Short mmCIF file of C-alpha atoms in Angstrom, two decimals:
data_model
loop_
_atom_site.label_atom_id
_atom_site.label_comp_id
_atom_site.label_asym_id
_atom_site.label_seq_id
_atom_site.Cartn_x
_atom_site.Cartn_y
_atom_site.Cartn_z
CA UNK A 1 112.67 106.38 117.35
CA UNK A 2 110.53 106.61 113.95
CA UNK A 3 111.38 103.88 111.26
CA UNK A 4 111.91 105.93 107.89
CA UNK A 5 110.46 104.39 105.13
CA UNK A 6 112.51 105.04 101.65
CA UNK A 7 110.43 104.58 98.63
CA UNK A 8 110.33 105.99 95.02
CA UNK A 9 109.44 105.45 91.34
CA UNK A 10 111.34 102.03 90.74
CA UNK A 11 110.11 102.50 86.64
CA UNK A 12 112.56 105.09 86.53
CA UNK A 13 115.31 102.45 87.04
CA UNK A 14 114.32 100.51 84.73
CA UNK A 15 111.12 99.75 82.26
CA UNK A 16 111.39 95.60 83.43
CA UNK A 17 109.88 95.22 86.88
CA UNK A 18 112.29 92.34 87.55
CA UNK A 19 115.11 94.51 86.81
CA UNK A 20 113.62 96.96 89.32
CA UNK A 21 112.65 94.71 91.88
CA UNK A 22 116.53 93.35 91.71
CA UNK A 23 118.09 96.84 91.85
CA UNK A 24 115.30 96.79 95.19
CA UNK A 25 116.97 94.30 96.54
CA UNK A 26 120.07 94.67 96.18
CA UNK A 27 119.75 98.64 98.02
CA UNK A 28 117.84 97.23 100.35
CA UNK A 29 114.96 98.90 99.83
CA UNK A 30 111.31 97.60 101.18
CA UNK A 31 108.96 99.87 99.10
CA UNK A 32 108.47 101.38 95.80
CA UNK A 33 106.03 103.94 94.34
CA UNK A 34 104.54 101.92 91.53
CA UNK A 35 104.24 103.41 88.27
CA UNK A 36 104.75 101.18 85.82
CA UNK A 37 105.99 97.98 85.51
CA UNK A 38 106.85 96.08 81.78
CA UNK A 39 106.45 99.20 80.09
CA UNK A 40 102.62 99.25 81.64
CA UNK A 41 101.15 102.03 83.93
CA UNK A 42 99.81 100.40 87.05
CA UNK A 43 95.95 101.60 86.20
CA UNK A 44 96.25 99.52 82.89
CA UNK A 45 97.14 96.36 84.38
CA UNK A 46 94.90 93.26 83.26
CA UNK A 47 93.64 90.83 86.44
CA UNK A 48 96.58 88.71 85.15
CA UNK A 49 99.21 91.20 85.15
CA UNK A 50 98.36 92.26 88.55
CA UNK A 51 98.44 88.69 90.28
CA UNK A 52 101.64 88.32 88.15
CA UNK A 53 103.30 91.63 89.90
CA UNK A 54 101.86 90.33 93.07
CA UNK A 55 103.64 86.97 93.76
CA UNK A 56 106.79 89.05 92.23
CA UNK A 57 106.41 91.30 95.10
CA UNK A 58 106.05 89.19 97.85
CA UNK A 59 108.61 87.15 96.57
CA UNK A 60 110.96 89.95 96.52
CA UNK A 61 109.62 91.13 99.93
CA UNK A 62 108.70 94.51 98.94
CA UNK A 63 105.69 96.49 99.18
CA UNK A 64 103.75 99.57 97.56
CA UNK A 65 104.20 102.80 99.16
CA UNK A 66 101.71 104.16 97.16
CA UNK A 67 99.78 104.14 93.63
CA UNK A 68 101.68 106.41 90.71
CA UNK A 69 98.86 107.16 88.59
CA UNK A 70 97.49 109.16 85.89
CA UNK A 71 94.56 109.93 87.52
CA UNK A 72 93.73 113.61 86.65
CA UNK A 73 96.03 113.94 83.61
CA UNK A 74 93.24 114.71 81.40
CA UNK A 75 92.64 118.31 80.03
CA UNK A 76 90.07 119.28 82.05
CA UNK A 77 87.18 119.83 78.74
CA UNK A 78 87.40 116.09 77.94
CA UNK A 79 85.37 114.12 79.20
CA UNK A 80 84.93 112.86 83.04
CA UNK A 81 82.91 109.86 83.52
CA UNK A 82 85.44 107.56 81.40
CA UNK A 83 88.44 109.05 83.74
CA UNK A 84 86.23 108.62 86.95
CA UNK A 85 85.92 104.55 85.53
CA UNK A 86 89.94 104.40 85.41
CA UNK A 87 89.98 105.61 88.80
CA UNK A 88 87.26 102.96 90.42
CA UNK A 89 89.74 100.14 88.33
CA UNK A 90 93.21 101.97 90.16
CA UNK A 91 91.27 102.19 93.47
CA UNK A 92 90.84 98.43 92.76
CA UNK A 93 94.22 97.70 91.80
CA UNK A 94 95.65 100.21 95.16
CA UNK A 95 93.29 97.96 97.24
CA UNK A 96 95.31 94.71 96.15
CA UNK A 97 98.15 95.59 96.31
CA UNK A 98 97.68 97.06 99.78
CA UNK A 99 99.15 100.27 99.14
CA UNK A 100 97.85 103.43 101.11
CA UNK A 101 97.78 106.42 98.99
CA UNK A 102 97.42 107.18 95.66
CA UNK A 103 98.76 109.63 93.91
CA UNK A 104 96.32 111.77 91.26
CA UNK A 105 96.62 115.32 89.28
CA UNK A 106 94.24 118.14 88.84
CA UNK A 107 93.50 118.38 85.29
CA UNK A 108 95.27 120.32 82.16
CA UNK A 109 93.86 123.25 81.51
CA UNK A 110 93.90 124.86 77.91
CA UNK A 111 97.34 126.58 77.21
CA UNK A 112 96.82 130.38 77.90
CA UNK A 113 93.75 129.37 80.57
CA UNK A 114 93.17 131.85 82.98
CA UNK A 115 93.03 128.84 86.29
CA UNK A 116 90.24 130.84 87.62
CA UNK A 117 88.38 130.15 85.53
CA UNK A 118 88.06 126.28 85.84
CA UNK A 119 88.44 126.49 89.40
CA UNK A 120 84.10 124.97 90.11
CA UNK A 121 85.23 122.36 87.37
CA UNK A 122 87.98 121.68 88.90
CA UNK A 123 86.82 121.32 92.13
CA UNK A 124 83.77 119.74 91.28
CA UNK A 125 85.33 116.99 89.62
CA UNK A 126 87.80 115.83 92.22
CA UNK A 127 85.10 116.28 94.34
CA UNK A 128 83.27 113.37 92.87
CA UNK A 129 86.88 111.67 93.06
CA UNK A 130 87.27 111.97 97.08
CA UNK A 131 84.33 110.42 96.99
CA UNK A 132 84.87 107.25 94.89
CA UNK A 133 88.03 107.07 97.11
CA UNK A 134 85.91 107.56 100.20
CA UNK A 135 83.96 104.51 98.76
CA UNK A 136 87.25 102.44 98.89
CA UNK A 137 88.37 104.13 102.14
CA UNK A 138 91.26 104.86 100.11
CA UNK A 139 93.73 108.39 100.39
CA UNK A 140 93.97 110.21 97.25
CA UNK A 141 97.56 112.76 97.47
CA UNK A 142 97.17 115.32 94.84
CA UNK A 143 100.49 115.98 93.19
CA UNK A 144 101.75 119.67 91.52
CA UNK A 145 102.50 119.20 87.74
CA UNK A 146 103.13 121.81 85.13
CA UNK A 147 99.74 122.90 83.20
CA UNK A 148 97.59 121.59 85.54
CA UNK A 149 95.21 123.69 87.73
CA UNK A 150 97.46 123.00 90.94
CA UNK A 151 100.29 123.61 89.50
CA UNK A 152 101.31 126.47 92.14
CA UNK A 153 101.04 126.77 95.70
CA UNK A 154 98.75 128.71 96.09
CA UNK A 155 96.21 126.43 93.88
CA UNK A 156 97.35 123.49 95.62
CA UNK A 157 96.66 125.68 98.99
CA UNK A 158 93.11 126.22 97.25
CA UNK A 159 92.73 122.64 96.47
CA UNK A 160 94.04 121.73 100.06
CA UNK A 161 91.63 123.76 101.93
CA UNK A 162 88.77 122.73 99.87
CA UNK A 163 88.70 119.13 100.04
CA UNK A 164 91.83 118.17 102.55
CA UNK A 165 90.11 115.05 104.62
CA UNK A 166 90.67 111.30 105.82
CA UNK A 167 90.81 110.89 101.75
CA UNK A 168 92.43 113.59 99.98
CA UNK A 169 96.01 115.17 100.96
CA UNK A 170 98.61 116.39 99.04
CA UNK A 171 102.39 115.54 97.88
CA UNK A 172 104.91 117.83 96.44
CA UNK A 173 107.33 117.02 93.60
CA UNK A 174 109.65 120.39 94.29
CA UNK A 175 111.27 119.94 90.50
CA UNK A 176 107.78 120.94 89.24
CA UNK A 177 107.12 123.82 91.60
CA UNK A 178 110.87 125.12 90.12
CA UNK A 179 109.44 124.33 86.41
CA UNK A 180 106.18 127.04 87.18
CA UNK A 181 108.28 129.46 88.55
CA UNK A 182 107.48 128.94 92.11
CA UNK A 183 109.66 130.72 94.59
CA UNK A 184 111.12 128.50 96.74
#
């Protein structure tokens, strides 16, 4: 029989990582998603802050599912090579903390944007991000969000067939397939 791993956003219990990391514990859970931990997102954490949540993890016996991060919540006319920086640091940061996927967006496009339209922009730039994770041997899962490019199935379909690989998948938050509209 399969062992089923349960894992989620442990921020969302509480803004304190110990305070998560105890409510952990005491369900018995083994992983966590993390997102944030002392009111930080996991791709701003300092070399310091990052051993710190370390030892606090081992201690606690619990490990990273995967990486929560912003990657990709940018509006998609600002500009890349800053974000594409943030993502070589979170690739860094996914790398020590051993944790196998990390989870990125596909850009904001301008309110009334016709998707089409940004689709080579789109594509083009998490092309170049596949390929910074490809670097790290790392697995990017692109996640559905309202007002980004794949916010719908049938974008994330598009993004899916495009660059679906050893280091790009997908994952689905259903709440935010309900919030576009998406049949279900």
């Amino acid at each position: 029989m399969n062992k089923l791993t349960i894992t989620g956003f442990s921020d969302e219990i509480s803004p304190a990582f110990d305070q998560q990391l105890a409510a952990l514990g005491e369900f018995q859970v083994t992983h966590l998603e993390l997102r944030g931990a002392d009111s930080v997102n996991v791709s701003d954490l300092t070399p310091a802050q990052l051993q710190e949540i370390k030892a606090k993890l081992a201690a606690a016996g619990i490990q990273v599912s995967s990486i929560g991060s912003p990657i990709g919540k940018i509006g998609i006319e600002e500009p890349f090579a800053p974000h594409l920086e943030k993502l070589k640091r979170t690739l860094e940061i996914q790398k020590e903390l051993s944790a196998p996927y990390l989870r990125m967006f596909s850009f904001y496009l301008p309110q009334n944007a016709r998707p089409e339209d940004y689709r080579s922009q789109v594509l083009e730039r998490l092309g170049a991000m596949v390929e910074e994770a490809a670097r790290w041997d790392a697995v990017l899962l692109h996640e559905n969000e309202k007002g980004i490019f794949g916010d719908a199935a049938p974008r994330c379909l598009e993004l899916m067939e495009a660059l679906s690989g050893p280091h790009f998948g997908a994952v689905f938050d259903f709440a935010n397939f309900v919030e576009v509209g998406q049949p279900t």
